Every structure is written in C-alpha cells, then in structure tokens.
Amino acid sequence: MTAGFGSRSQSATGATEPFADRLAALVEARHSQIALGLDPDPAALWPAVHETSADGDPAELTAAAVARHCRAVIEAAGAACVAVKLQLACFERLGAAGWAALAETAEAARGHDLLVIADGKRGDVPVTARAYAQALIGKTPGPFGSVAGLGADAFTANPLLGRDSLEPLVTAARECGAGCFSLVRTSNPGAADVQDLVAAEGPVHEALARLVDDFGADLLGASGLSGAGAVTGATRPEHLRRLRELMPRAIFLLPGVGAQGGRVDDLAAAFTPHPAAGLVAASRSIVDAHAGGGAEPAAAAAAAAHELRRATWRLATG
Amino acid sequence: MTAGFGSRSQSATGATEPFADRLAALVEARHSQIALGLDPDPAALWPAVHETSADGDPAELTAAAVARHCRAVIEAAGAACVAVKLQLACFERLGAAGWAALAETAEAARGHDLLVIADGKRGDVPVTARAYAQALIGKTPGPFGSVAGLGADAFTANPLLGRDSLEPLVTAARECGAGCFSLVRTSNPGAADVQDLVAAEGPVHEALARLVDDFGADLLGASGLSGAGAVTGATRPEHLRRLRELMPRAIFLLPGVGAQGGRVDDLAAAFTPHPAAGLVAASRSIVDAHAGGGAEPAAAAAAAAHELRRATWRLATG
C-alpha cells in the first residue's frame, strides 16, 4: 500500500482517518465524484491485454489477463476518478487465481491514489459478518500470525439480515477507517419486488435507510459526512430526495448511470449536503466507451471518465 | 470430481439430474438430513492439523491448516451427513490461498459422496448474478478456454434485489442440476428488523417465500421436491408451518440448531412433504463437540453428528 493521498494512513495514536474525510479530500483535490467500476468479463477484455503465448492453466492465464486489463483501465481513466469499485463476482469466478487478480487490482488502484470499494454485497449472521469484515478490510488472527485481508477502503453490504448483521461490519469499519455502503434501493428493475414493499412504517427501502442512518454517528467524519453509506441506484432518481432526508449524512453510492439508463443530471439530491456526498459508479460506460466509435480503448475510456467527471462536478457544485 | 453416488453426473443426453433428486437419494441411503457446516476459524482448528514446521507465508500456512482441518472434520463426521455447507466468508478471509482451500475442501467432500453447498448468500443485479453462478456452479468462457467454477451442488442466495436477481441463478442451477437456497427467514435475532416487516400482502418473509415458490417448477425433481429451496432458521420454528404452506415443494435449509439455540424437535413442519424436504445445518455443535468434555475432536464430532442424524431422521420419518 502506498502512503499517498487518500490511502489508509494511521496517526501516531493508531487512529485511522475516517473514510468519509479521505473521500472528501480526494473529491476536492480531483474535482471528481467518479467511482470507476471494474467488472471484468474475460470475453470482453481490452485487446492489448491478451498475451501471444498462451500456454498454461486457463484460470491463471485468464486471471492474469483480467489483472492486466484492470490495470490498463486504471491507468487510462483513474485520474478522472476518486475510487474504483471492484465487482467481486467477476474475480471470484476465476477461483484462487481470480482472487489474486483482485488483490493485484486493488494494489494498482492504491498506486494511483484511488480508494478501493469492494463490491460484494455481503451480508450474514454476526459471526460470519465479522469474517467478511476480516476478508475485506481487516485481518484474521491465526496460529501462523495474522493474515491480511483485501485492504479495501470501503465495501458494499446487504442489510436483509438486519441490524445485528450490519453491526460487526460497521464496528470493523470504524476500527479500520473504512466505509460501509449498505443496499437501500438498488438500480435493477426487480428491486421493487422486495425493497418497495410498503409496511406500516413506510416502504422497505425507507426502513433500510433508517438502519443506515442509525449507524451514521459511528462512521462520521470531520466533513460532516458519514461512511455509513447507502447504495441508491441512479435509475430511480425519484427516490433520492426522500432517501437524502432520511440519511442526511450518508455518502450515496450511485450505480446505474450509463448502461443501465441512469442520468447524472437526475442525481442532484444526492449532493445537497456536500460535494462528496455522492459517488457516481460507472463501469461499462467508461470501460467500453470505445465500442461504439472505433476509438482506442484507453483514450475512449479517459475521455468518457473525464466527461462524466465534469458533468457530475458541475451538478454537485453548481 | 468423483462419479460417485450423489455427485453431479450427466446423462448421455447432457441432462443433469436435479439437485432435489440427488439429495433425496442420499437422504434415503444414509438416513440422514444433516448438512455439515464448515466455518473454519484459524484460531480454533483441531490441534492435529497444526504442522510443526511453520516457515512461510502466513496466508498459505493458515489456508493449508484450514484445508486439513476441514478434511479431518469431513473424514470424522461426513458419514453421518449428506452435504457440507461451506461458509465462503471463512475461506475468503485468507485471500487467494483461502479460495484454494475452499476448492480443496469441496473436492474432499465430493470424495466422501457429500453434496457441496456454497454458503455465500450472494445477490446482485442480473449481470452480476450470472457471474456469481459462474463462480459457484458454472464456468466462465474466456480467451484461454473456459474456467471452471467451484463446482458446488447448491448455493445460498440473498433475494433482497428481487426476482430478476434470482432468475440468472435459477437458470444456471437448472442447467447444472444445482440447487438455490434463497434466504427467507434467517436464524439471527436481527432478522426481524427487515424480514418481519409487515406489508399489505403480509410479512416480508412471506413475500420472499412466494418468490421462492414461483421458481419451484424450474428446479423440480421426480421426487416432487424442488431445488428452489429456502433458508429458514431453526431458531424461530413458529414460522415453519406457514412457510411450508407457502413453499410446499421447496427444500428447507435449516441453520441455527445447537450453538444458536434451535432444537431439532421443533422442525417437524419442514419435513411434512418428504423426508428430504429439510436439511439441518450444524457446524459448531459438531466441529466443537469435544470442547465441553475433553474427548478427542474426531470422535466427539462423529458422535455428535450421528446423534443429530438419528434425532432428525426420527423426526422426519416418525
């Protein structure tokens, strides 16, 4: 891990700067609220990352190509972004070699002073939630010494199992200076099936928002923002104003812009408390920006990322 | 993978026997409905698995010890069980080496003719759900050939993202002859916070149950049971009768017996349709059975597993 701007540095007292403040500083420095989504599909990598000599285990070769692809995307588009959002499923499907590629990609992101968001949407009973926290942001004690986890700066969590399933994640996040983005209203059409059911207290997604807000003080930064964040899809902006009322301090992670149909201009409510109160997650619209026009992938990705950066910065500070 | 009893064998036409039928045959052959939970904690492994020479990378050494521990537990208690339930978090926290230990443990389970349930409670938007299916039960096409996933027989899924997030999982399960256990009412106290919210249509967990039942026909076996299963915690048996009404064909995965306070005798409603309609998941009550009395771990685990097997078989067939 580099000790650069935005990385998880510890003070002399062992305290770790909260995720919210590290993010706010990066947003201000780069005039960007973009989280670069890396969901690598081995069948659609940038052409330059394929090696000509292809002898060996398919999993190892594929994982190495995936890691090269992710590094190339970070080198091309990272300067326009403040974070990478690593889609764990896309690495897990390559087994142990894929997990090594995940760790390598996280390291590459840190090398470009990007925050690392592990997007695995984990959620489980308390004892298992603690294990997930060890995997993503902590370390695991054992007979041969501690084993370091992925070292992410933040992660996504699924709150279906309720408060006691989130508590160990938030506790670990506080100890590590990390952020925890809990699902509140996701970007897919099926989200309505469960998240929009209406209980006496209001829709389920509002109950999830209240859960997130209850943890707000635990991960609060000097910026006034909290790393007890929320995943609020950009595809249904009509929810954002209400969710912002319910979670005034939470950082919103906003997936669904671009390929899924969400538009930056509809996201103003996310940014009302602070320019760093929202993170626009974009993957295909940056990584596959070359697909339409025939431009070189890196140049197209850089251009798309900067365009999205400018549009979001204008919206958030306008 | 062995071609033994219960393993994922393909017919000459390429069709794969449904998970529900493979499970039903194993239950009948072994008079067991026990899923052996493996949630290895590196700080609490069986003493015999520690090696004396401990030079090397902590992650590699720890993962190797975890794999030996899991193999020893399977060898001791596997004969009383029909499946292993592998807690993915506990392997992931050891990184790439941990994922290799997970694959090794799955292979050891198959070698003992045990079905492998990957317990990761994954859930995501459709494109990502497909990636999780590739990781757990399928394979991933790429430029260097297909990369095989974990090869599990079934997995757990989180349905918070709704129908379109489960569809790719069920579709993949049908193609692979696998099962998909969707969370309906979990065993932890916090489960009530979200799963028991009461909407106009009934509690959220009943909505989740209807979602599971809607997929029942997709994974239906000749046994009349469906591999579109449900995770229904053993700690709140008062829900089981109603959930069985809503999901008459679903196989119930029942965690929470033993350490979490659930009792086998309260689970009768799970087994009303068929002796294989419920799987009792037990981990600490088997793996740590030696902790109280001073017995040898393997002998204590075998005794505890057989006792649970007999109690469950009696309940399910009595």
XYZ file of C-alpha atoms in Angstrom:
636
model
C 0.000 0.000 0.000
C 1.313 3.401 -0.842
C 1.187 6.070 1.831
C -0.168 8.509 -0.740
C -3.098 10.871 -0.676
C -6.321 9.143 0.301
C -4.755 5.875 1.415
C -5.476 4.355 4.802
C -2.866 6.106 6.916
C -2.678 5.762 10.663
C -1.859 8.596 13.019
C 0.726 8.265 15.771
C -2.073 7.338 18.170
C -3.178 4.462 15.927
C -6.382 6.220 14.928
C -7.329 5.887 11.292
C -8.753 8.807 9.366
C -12.410 8.142 8.569
C -13.281 7.050 5.044
C -15.663 9.994 4.676
C -12.871 12.502 5.239
C -10.402 10.730 2.987
C -13.031 10.694 0.266
C -13.949 14.346 0.790
C -10.294 15.379 0.436
C -9.882 13.395 -2.770
C -13.120 14.765 -4.245
C -11.920 18.306 -3.597
C -8.431 17.632 -4.958
C -9.601 15.962 -8.180
C -12.914 17.703 -8.710
C -14.338 14.247 -9.194
C -17.033 12.050 -7.672
C -16.489 9.121 -10.022
C -16.040 5.532 -8.851
C -14.591 3.522 -11.706
C -16.445 0.226 -11.825
C -14.311 -2.778 -12.712
C -16.480 -5.790 -13.598
C -14.043 -7.580 -15.900
C -15.582 -10.028 -18.361
C -12.817 -12.327 -19.667
C -14.616 -12.492 -23.014
C -14.532 -8.692 -23.417
C -11.120 -7.511 -22.246
C -9.226 -4.750 -23.970
C -7.365 -6.341 -26.914
C -3.925 -5.159 -25.798
C -4.008 -7.282 -22.641
C -4.070 -10.614 -24.468
C -0.662 -12.208 -24.480
C 0.519 -14.058 -27.555
C 1.996 -17.032 -25.710
C -0.949 -18.743 -24.054
C 0.406 -21.934 -22.535
C -0.741 -22.845 -19.075
C -3.749 -23.172 -16.851
C -6.802 -21.327 -18.264
C -7.657 -19.910 -14.845
C -4.160 -18.496 -14.323
C -3.907 -17.100 -17.860
C -7.377 -15.586 -17.700
C -6.825 -14.069 -14.264
C -3.521 -12.560 -15.386
C -5.227 -11.040 -18.421
C -8.026 -9.697 -16.201
C -5.464 -8.093 -13.891
C -3.664 -6.500 -16.857
C -6.982 -5.243 -18.218
C -7.937 -3.680 -14.888
C -4.538 -2.063 -14.539
C -4.815 -0.624 -18.052
C -8.264 0.788 -17.318
C -6.996 2.341 -14.085
C -4.020 3.880 -15.890
C -6.300 5.285 -18.583
C -9.238 6.558 -16.551
C -8.074 6.641 -12.935
C -7.010 10.279 -12.966
C -10.630 11.315 -13.529
C -11.847 9.200 -10.612
C -11.553 9.058 -6.830
C -12.271 5.358 -6.347
C -12.512 2.000 -8.030
C -15.484 -0.248 -7.387
C -14.325 -3.836 -7.764
C -17.085 -6.293 -8.578
C -16.033 -9.323 -6.530
C -18.172 -11.787 -8.521
C -16.124 -11.119 -11.636
C -12.907 -12.095 -9.865
C -14.343 -14.971 -7.810
C -15.447 -16.744 -10.960
C -11.759 -17.309 -11.721
C -11.162 -19.054 -8.382
C -7.968 -18.596 -6.398
C -6.236 -17.013 -9.393
C -9.124 -14.570 -9.656
C -8.789 -13.613 -6.015
C -5.105 -12.942 -6.597
C -6.059 -10.746 -9.572
C -8.487 -8.906 -7.295
C -5.726 -8.187 -4.787
C -3.405 -7.090 -7.606
C -6.081 -4.752 -8.973
C -6.661 -3.224 -5.536
C -2.930 -2.623 -5.279
C -2.859 -0.984 -8.706
C -5.693 1.306 -7.652
C -3.865 2.322 -4.477
C -0.825 3.057 -6.608
C -2.960 5.633 -8.415
C -4.262 7.102 -5.137
C -7.711 5.689 -5.713
C -9.914 4.460 -2.893
C -10.885 0.795 -3.216
C -14.537 -0.187 -2.815
C -15.053 -3.955 -2.619
C -18.476 -4.521 -4.159
C -19.593 -7.919 -2.901
C -22.921 -7.027 -1.250
C -22.109 -9.357 1.633
C -24.498 -9.922 4.481
C -24.716 -12.706 7.043
C -25.312 -13.537 10.699
C -22.999 -11.690 13.116
C -20.239 -14.295 13.459
C -20.000 -14.572 9.662
C -20.293 -10.825 9.139
C -17.144 -10.494 11.243
C -15.399 -12.923 8.895
C -16.437 -10.849 5.875
C -15.057 -7.729 7.557
C -11.775 -9.566 8.112
C -11.737 -10.584 4.451
C -12.375 -7.134 3.032
C -10.920 -4.533 5.401
C -9.314 -6.309 8.349
C -7.106 -9.229 9.151
C -7.572 -12.714 10.540
C -5.608 -13.918 13.569
C -4.340 -17.473 13.444
C -1.638 -19.874 14.550
C 0.874 -18.630 11.957
C 0.311 -14.917 12.538
C -2.319 -12.582 11.184
C -3.494 -12.899 7.600
C -4.200 -9.569 5.934
C -7.454 -9.179 4.032
C -8.007 -7.303 0.791
C -7.338 -3.952 2.456
C -10.289 -2.210 0.843
C -11.248 1.304 1.905
C -14.954 0.543 1.763
C -17.330 -2.239 0.797
C -20.965 -2.846 -0.065
C -23.221 -4.780 2.314
C -26.651 -6.395 2.072
C -28.861 -5.463 5.065
C -31.600 -8.121 4.648
C -30.409 -9.840 7.850
C -30.977 -6.699 9.897
C -29.178 -4.586 12.433
C -27.092 -7.282 14.113
C -25.713 -8.353 10.737
C -24.517 -4.810 9.989
C -23.095 -4.062 13.430
C -19.900 -6.147 13.069
C -19.288 -4.602 9.650
C -19.670 -1.054 10.968
C -17.560 -1.814 14.045
C -14.764 -3.154 11.857
C -15.128 -0.196 9.513
C -14.706 2.228 12.398
C -11.574 0.447 13.557
C -10.085 0.467 10.049
C -11.238 3.901 8.890
C -13.339 2.221 6.230
C -16.778 2.855 4.765
C -19.783 0.530 4.570
C -22.297 1.098 1.765
C -25.474 -0.736 2.644
C -28.025 -1.552 -0.054
C -31.069 0.703 0.274
C -32.661 0.963 -3.189
C -30.815 -0.829 -5.958
C -30.746 0.026 -9.647
C -32.279 -3.115 -11.179
C -35.972 -3.396 -12.170
C -36.517 -6.312 -9.740
C -35.533 -4.113 -6.791
C -39.185 -3.110 -6.473
C -40.243 -6.695 -5.627
C -38.844 -6.513 -2.101
C -37.352 -3.061 -1.475
C -40.570 -1.226 -2.410
C -42.989 -3.373 -0.401
C -44.926 -0.960 1.796
C -45.068 -1.703 5.512
C -46.917 0.333 8.143
C -43.710 2.312 8.746
C -43.281 3.030 5.034
C -41.556 1.230 2.161
C -38.917 -1.372 2.978
C -36.239 0.796 1.387
C -37.051 3.543 3.897
C -36.603 1.058 6.742
C -33.224 0.189 5.240
C -32.400 3.906 5.059
C -33.218 4.340 8.750
C -30.932 1.425 9.596
C -28.114 3.120 7.693
C -28.749 6.448 9.402
C -28.703 4.780 12.825
C -25.086 3.824 12.149
C -24.214 7.299 10.855
C -22.529 8.551 14.021
C -20.228 5.516 14.122
C -18.503 6.429 10.868
C -18.870 10.208 10.952
C -16.025 12.337 9.665
C -14.982 15.925 10.365
C -16.522 16.716 6.972
C -19.968 16.008 8.444
C -20.322 13.081 6.070
C -20.646 9.519 7.286
C -19.009 6.424 5.881
C -22.162 4.550 6.890
C -23.247 4.959 3.297
C -26.035 3.743 1.086
C -26.316 2.156 -2.348
C -29.057 4.105 -4.071
C -29.464 3.308 -7.738
C -29.280 6.133 -10.240
C -32.052 4.531 -12.297
C -34.839 5.666 -9.968
C -33.894 9.257 -9.069
C -37.411 9.956 -7.756
C -36.377 8.163 -4.551
C -33.235 10.206 -3.937
C -34.765 13.284 -2.337
C -36.662 11.227 0.259
C -33.660 8.986 0.926
C -31.499 12.069 1.429
C -33.991 13.321 4.038
C -33.742 10.007 5.860
C -29.943 9.791 5.592
C -28.668 13.392 5.725
C -25.058 12.416 6.426
C -24.660 9.238 4.400
C -22.460 9.021 1.337
C -24.551 7.659 -1.523
C -23.024 5.168 -3.932
C -24.951 5.654 -7.162
C -24.719 2.798 -9.658
C -26.755 2.587 -12.828
C -25.557 5.642 -14.758
C -24.966 4.914 -18.428
C -25.539 1.314 -19.484
C -28.431 0.852 -17.040
C -30.135 4.074 -18.117
C -29.482 6.445 -15.203
C -28.617 10.110 -15.948
C -26.215 12.266 -13.938
C -28.478 15.303 -14.162
C -31.146 13.494 -12.138
C -28.872 12.947 -9.141
C -28.784 16.432 -7.612
C -30.488 15.362 -4.379
C -27.567 13.078 -3.581
C -25.185 16.024 -3.427
C -27.210 18.508 -1.381
C -25.224 18.087 1.872
C -21.720 18.145 0.390
C -19.882 17.760 -2.936
C -18.554 14.409 -1.671
C -21.963 13.119 -0.540
C -22.391 11.071 -3.699
C -20.210 8.726 -5.705
C -21.274 8.022 -9.275
C -20.303 4.456 -10.143
C -19.734 3.863 -13.826
C -18.208 0.799 -15.410
C -19.382 -0.163 -18.882
C -19.902 3.455 -19.944
C -16.190 4.077 -19.317
C -14.526 0.717 -19.964
C -16.493 0.002 -23.139
C -16.575 3.612 -24.371
C -14.596 2.580 -27.458
C -17.201 0.048 -28.550
C -19.354 2.494 -30.478
C -16.909 4.721 -32.258
C -13.804 2.722 -33.072
C -11.520 4.838 -30.860
C -8.635 3.305 -28.961
C -9.968 1.801 -25.672
C -7.699 3.759 -23.305
C -8.302 7.099 -24.990
C -12.041 6.487 -25.177
C -12.173 5.454 -21.509
C -10.218 8.515 -20.406
C -12.469 10.805 -22.412
C -15.657 9.178 -21.090
C -14.439 9.306 -17.496
C -13.482 12.966 -17.741
C -16.793 13.844 -19.377
C -18.672 12.101 -16.565
C -16.397 13.768 -14.004
C -17.096 17.236 -15.397
C -20.859 16.661 -15.574
C -21.005 15.337 -12.017
C -18.777 18.041 -10.573
C -20.896 20.711 -12.246
C -24.072 19.175 -10.839
C -22.649 18.734 -7.329
C -21.160 22.203 -7.015
C -23.430 24.207 -9.296
C -14.946 -34.854 -9.032
C -15.817 -38.437 -8.279
C -18.604 -40.042 -10.278
C -19.974 -41.483 -7.047
C -23.419 -41.506 -5.529
C -24.915 -38.033 -5.361
C -22.321 -36.294 -7.475
C -23.253 -34.159 -10.462
C -23.443 -36.807 -13.162
C -24.645 -36.090 -16.651
C -26.810 -38.426 -18.692
C -25.989 -39.351 -22.271
C -28.294 -36.558 -23.429
C -26.357 -33.995 -21.409
C -29.189 -33.545 -18.925
C -28.119 -33.250 -15.311
C -30.080 -34.940 -12.556
C -31.812 -32.305 -10.438
C -30.274 -31.443 -7.085
C -33.544 -32.322 -5.329
C -33.422 -35.910 -6.603
C -29.735 -36.360 -5.855
C -30.372 -35.137 -2.336
C -33.455 -37.344 -1.882
C -31.463 -40.433 -2.900
C -28.657 -39.610 -0.481
C -31.074 -38.927 2.371
C -32.697 -42.304 1.820
C -29.368 -44.120 1.521
C -27.830 -42.591 4.646
C -30.921 -41.999 6.747
C -29.556 -38.519 7.237
C -30.665 -34.931 6.644
C -27.535 -33.340 8.089
C -25.526 -30.647 6.317
C -22.141 -30.407 7.979
C -21.320 -26.734 8.367
C -17.682 -25.828 7.838
C -16.952 -22.298 9.074
C -13.262 -22.742 9.868
C -11.783 -20.273 12.346
C -7.975 -20.362 12.044
C -7.717 -19.642 15.776
C -9.810 -22.703 16.679
C -8.713 -25.526 14.379
C -8.411 -29.092 15.567
C -4.972 -29.420 17.208
C -3.822 -32.290 14.989
C -3.868 -30.118 11.862
C -1.120 -27.761 13.026
C 2.171 -28.601 11.394
C 5.354 -28.347 13.412
C 7.397 -26.662 10.696
C 5.794 -23.298 10.170
C 8.032 -21.421 7.775
C 6.403 -19.492 5.022
C 3.635 -17.071 4.188
C 1.017 -16.844 6.974
C -1.833 -16.907 4.453
C -0.535 -20.062 2.757
C 0.226 -21.832 6.044
C -3.106 -20.878 7.555
C -5.078 -21.878 4.465
C -3.305 -25.225 4.347
C -4.145 -25.825 8.007
C -7.769 -24.826 7.357
C -7.964 -27.295 4.467
C -6.507 -30.074 6.633
C -8.957 -29.213 9.407
C -11.921 -29.346 7.042
C -10.748 -32.634 5.567
C -10.385 -34.107 9.062
C -13.886 -32.984 10.029
C -15.307 -34.481 6.831
C -13.490 -37.759 7.460
C -14.787 -37.861 11.037
C -18.383 -36.748 10.611
C -19.127 -36.994 6.896
C -20.626 -40.482 7.029
C -23.477 -39.158 9.179
C -24.204 -36.321 6.729
C -25.463 -35.835 3.188
C -23.882 -32.465 2.491
C -21.310 -29.951 3.597
C -22.205 -26.280 3.898
C -19.082 -24.261 3.224
C -19.105 -20.786 4.726
C -17.399 -18.759 1.994
C -16.514 -15.851 4.301
C -14.256 -18.086 6.351
C -12.212 -19.026 3.305
C -12.278 -15.611 1.612
C -10.639 -14.028 4.625
C -7.486 -15.960 3.723
C -7.391 -14.473 0.217
C -6.319 -16.474 -2.818
C -4.880 -19.207 -0.597
C -8.208 -19.396 1.182
C -10.086 -19.784 -2.079
C -7.747 -22.650 -2.972
C -8.509 -24.229 0.423
C -12.215 -23.828 -0.347
C -11.815 -25.701 -3.639
C -9.768 -28.386 -1.882
C -12.441 -28.773 0.789
C -15.181 -29.090 -1.831
C -13.119 -31.803 -3.513
C -12.662 -33.637 -0.196
C -16.435 -33.514 0.367
C -17.122 -34.941 -3.082
C -14.634 -37.701 -2.309
C -16.909 -38.668 0.586
C -20.034 -38.523 -1.622
C -21.266 -35.402 0.103
C -23.156 -32.674 -1.719
C -21.444 -29.280 -1.592
C -23.471 -26.234 -0.594
C -21.605 -22.960 -1.120
C -22.944 -20.657 1.592
C -22.147 -17.140 0.419
C -25.617 -15.556 0.422
C -24.827 -13.807 -2.857
C -27.268 -11.487 -4.510
C -26.767 -8.809 -7.147
C -28.158 -7.245 -10.311
C -28.725 -9.723 -13.167
C -25.396 -9.335 -14.996
C -23.511 -9.845 -11.733
C -25.778 -12.659 -10.569
C -24.717 -14.517 -13.704
C -21.090 -14.054 -12.676
C -21.816 -15.491 -9.221
C -23.482 -18.509 -10.834
C -20.366 -18.992 -12.952
C -18.214 -18.775 -9.825
C -20.176 -21.286 -7.776
C -21.755 -23.838 -10.123
C -20.785 -22.999 -13.684
C -17.839 -21.954 -15.760
C -16.595 -18.754 -17.336
C -15.767 -18.565 -21.046
C -12.689 -16.600 -21.976
C -9.839 -16.216 -24.433
C -7.842 -19.098 -22.961
C -10.750 -21.560 -22.684
C -13.389 -21.978 -20.044
C -12.504 -21.543 -16.388
C -14.347 -23.957 -14.109
C -16.003 -22.556 -11.010
C -16.205 -24.156 -7.591
C -18.475 -26.936 -8.842
C -20.877 -26.710 -5.919
C -24.102 -28.686 -5.966
C -26.090 -25.855 -4.428
C -25.597 -22.390 -3.000
C -27.336 -19.823 -0.829
C -28.664 -16.581 -2.316
C -29.897 -13.267 -0.936
C -33.182 -12.186 -2.578
C -33.242 -8.522 -1.490
C -32.701 -7.437 -5.112
C -35.838 -9.233 -6.255
C -36.957 -11.586 -8.957
C -34.579 -10.505 -11.731
C -31.608 -11.030 -9.412
C -32.662 -14.627 -8.700
C -33.568 -15.557 -12.273
C -29.988 -15.943 -13.571
C -29.120 -18.028 -10.517
C -32.076 -20.360 -11.013
C -31.452 -20.598 -14.754
C -27.850 -21.586 -14.144
C -28.938 -24.021 -11.429
C -31.330 -25.727 -13.841
C -28.578 -26.084 -16.439
C -26.154 -27.537 -13.878
C -28.552 -29.674 -11.849
C -27.852 -27.473 -8.853
C -29.974 -26.092 -6.026
C -30.504 -22.470 -4.972
C -31.405 -21.792 -1.322
C -32.801 -18.301 -1.096
C -32.913 -16.515 2.261
C -36.488 -16.352 3.556
C -36.306 -16.090 7.360
C -32.826 -16.251 8.830
C -31.770 -17.513 12.255
C -30.277 -14.355 13.789
C -32.198 -12.026 16.140
C -31.783 -9.066 13.753
C -33.663 -10.936 11.036
C -36.878 -9.441 12.389
C -35.750 -5.887 11.519
C -36.370 -6.355 7.803
C -37.735 -9.850 7.138
C -40.629 -9.458 9.581
C -41.786 -6.009 8.445
C -45.470 -6.382 7.641
C -46.639 -5.149 4.250
C -50.190 -5.197 2.945
C -49.513 -8.608 1.376
C -48.135 -9.997 4.641
C -44.676 -10.070 6.239
C -41.644 -9.542 4.027
C -40.507 -13.113 4.690
C -43.766 -14.357 3.179
C -43.105 -12.272 0.069
C -39.667 -13.892 -0.115
C -41.305 -17.309 0.282
C -43.644 -16.607 -2.647
C -40.658 -15.598 -4.776
C -39.009 -18.934 -3.977
C -42.175 -20.871 -4.739
C -42.531 -19.106 -8.091
C -39.214 -20.656 -9.113
C -40.211 -24.090 -7.784
C -41.146 -25.624 -11.126
C -37.777 -24.663 -12.627
C -35.827 -26.910 -10.278
C -38.423 -29.600 -9.636
C -37.267 -33.192 -9.294
C -39.041 -36.507 -9.834
C -39.184 -36.683 -6.028
C -41.690 -33.816 -6.051
C -39.167 -31.673 -4.214
C -37.696 -28.530 -5.695
C -34.126 -27.341 -5.577
C -35.516 -23.803 -5.472
C -35.025 -24.004 -1.736
C -35.265 -21.673 1.220
C -33.080 -20.783 4.175
C -35.421 -20.885 7.146
C -33.708 -20.551 10.503
C -34.280 -23.236 13.105
C -34.338 -20.615 15.857
C -37.869 -19.422 15.063
C -39.796 -22.658 14.403
C -43.143 -20.864 14.764
C -42.660 -19.622 11.185
C -42.019 -23.033 9.651
C -45.597 -24.247 9.307
C -46.683 -21.107 7.443
C -43.568 -21.111 5.276
C -44.205 -24.743 4.397
C -47.736 -23.801 3.266
C -46.276 -21.105 1.020
C -43.463 -23.317 -0.330
C -44.871 -26.871 -0.421
C -42.111 -28.217 -2.694
C -39.057 -26.280 -1.502
C -36.181 -27.924 0.310
C -35.588 -26.006 3.542
C -32.042 -25.366 4.709
C -32.314 -25.041 8.479
C -29.383 -23.325 10.193
C -29.321 -22.418 13.856
C -29.593 -25.821 15.561
C -27.254 -26.153 18.512
C -24.999 -23.177 19.171
C -27.677 -20.659 18.091
C -30.346 -22.301 20.237
C -32.568 -24.095 17.699
C -33.895 -27.577 18.555
C -34.427 -30.415 16.082
C -37.723 -31.433 17.675
C -39.239 -28.092 16.681
C -38.609 -28.618 12.961
C -41.311 -31.154 12.088
C -43.140 -28.778 9.713
C -40.098 -28.675 7.460
C -40.346 -32.408 6.775
C -44.068 -32.799 6.150
C -43.802 -33.190 2.344
C -40.865 -35.599 2.233
C -38.025 -36.908 4.418
C -35.601 -34.944 2.239
C -37.576 -31.693 2.417
C -35.321 -30.320 5.138
C -31.574 -30.113 5.676
C -30.408 -29.457 9.224
C -27.209 -27.395 9.065
C -24.949 -27.848 12.066
C -21.405 -26.625 12.396
C -20.161 -25.673 15.853
C -22.308 -28.327 17.580
C -20.423 -30.981 15.577
C -16.985 -29.484 14.970
C -16.571 -28.199 18.534
C -18.353 -31.134 20.224
C -15.107 -32.007 22.039
C -14.870 -28.599 23.700
C -17.013 -29.445 26.688
C -15.996 -32.966 27.634
C -12.348 -33.419 26.794
C -12.987 -36.144 24.198
C -10.879 -36.440 21.059
C -12.223 -33.973 18.405
C -12.852 -36.527 15.652
C -14.617 -38.999 17.904
C -16.695 -36.270 19.513
C -17.653 -34.841 16.118
C -18.656 -38.259 14.791
C -20.761 -38.946 17.861
C -22.451 -35.541 17.738
C -23.191 -35.855 14.018
C -24.687 -39.328 14.388
C -26.796 -38.212 17.340
C -28.155 -35.296 15.334
C -28.672 -37.610 12.344
C -30.711 -40.075 14.397
C -32.822 -37.356 16.039
C -33.571 -35.706 12.694
C -34.313 -38.972 10.883
C -36.704 -39.998 13.661
C -38.486 -36.645 13.466
C -38.691 -36.663 9.666
C -39.925 -40.222 9.301
C -41.751 -40.741 12.583
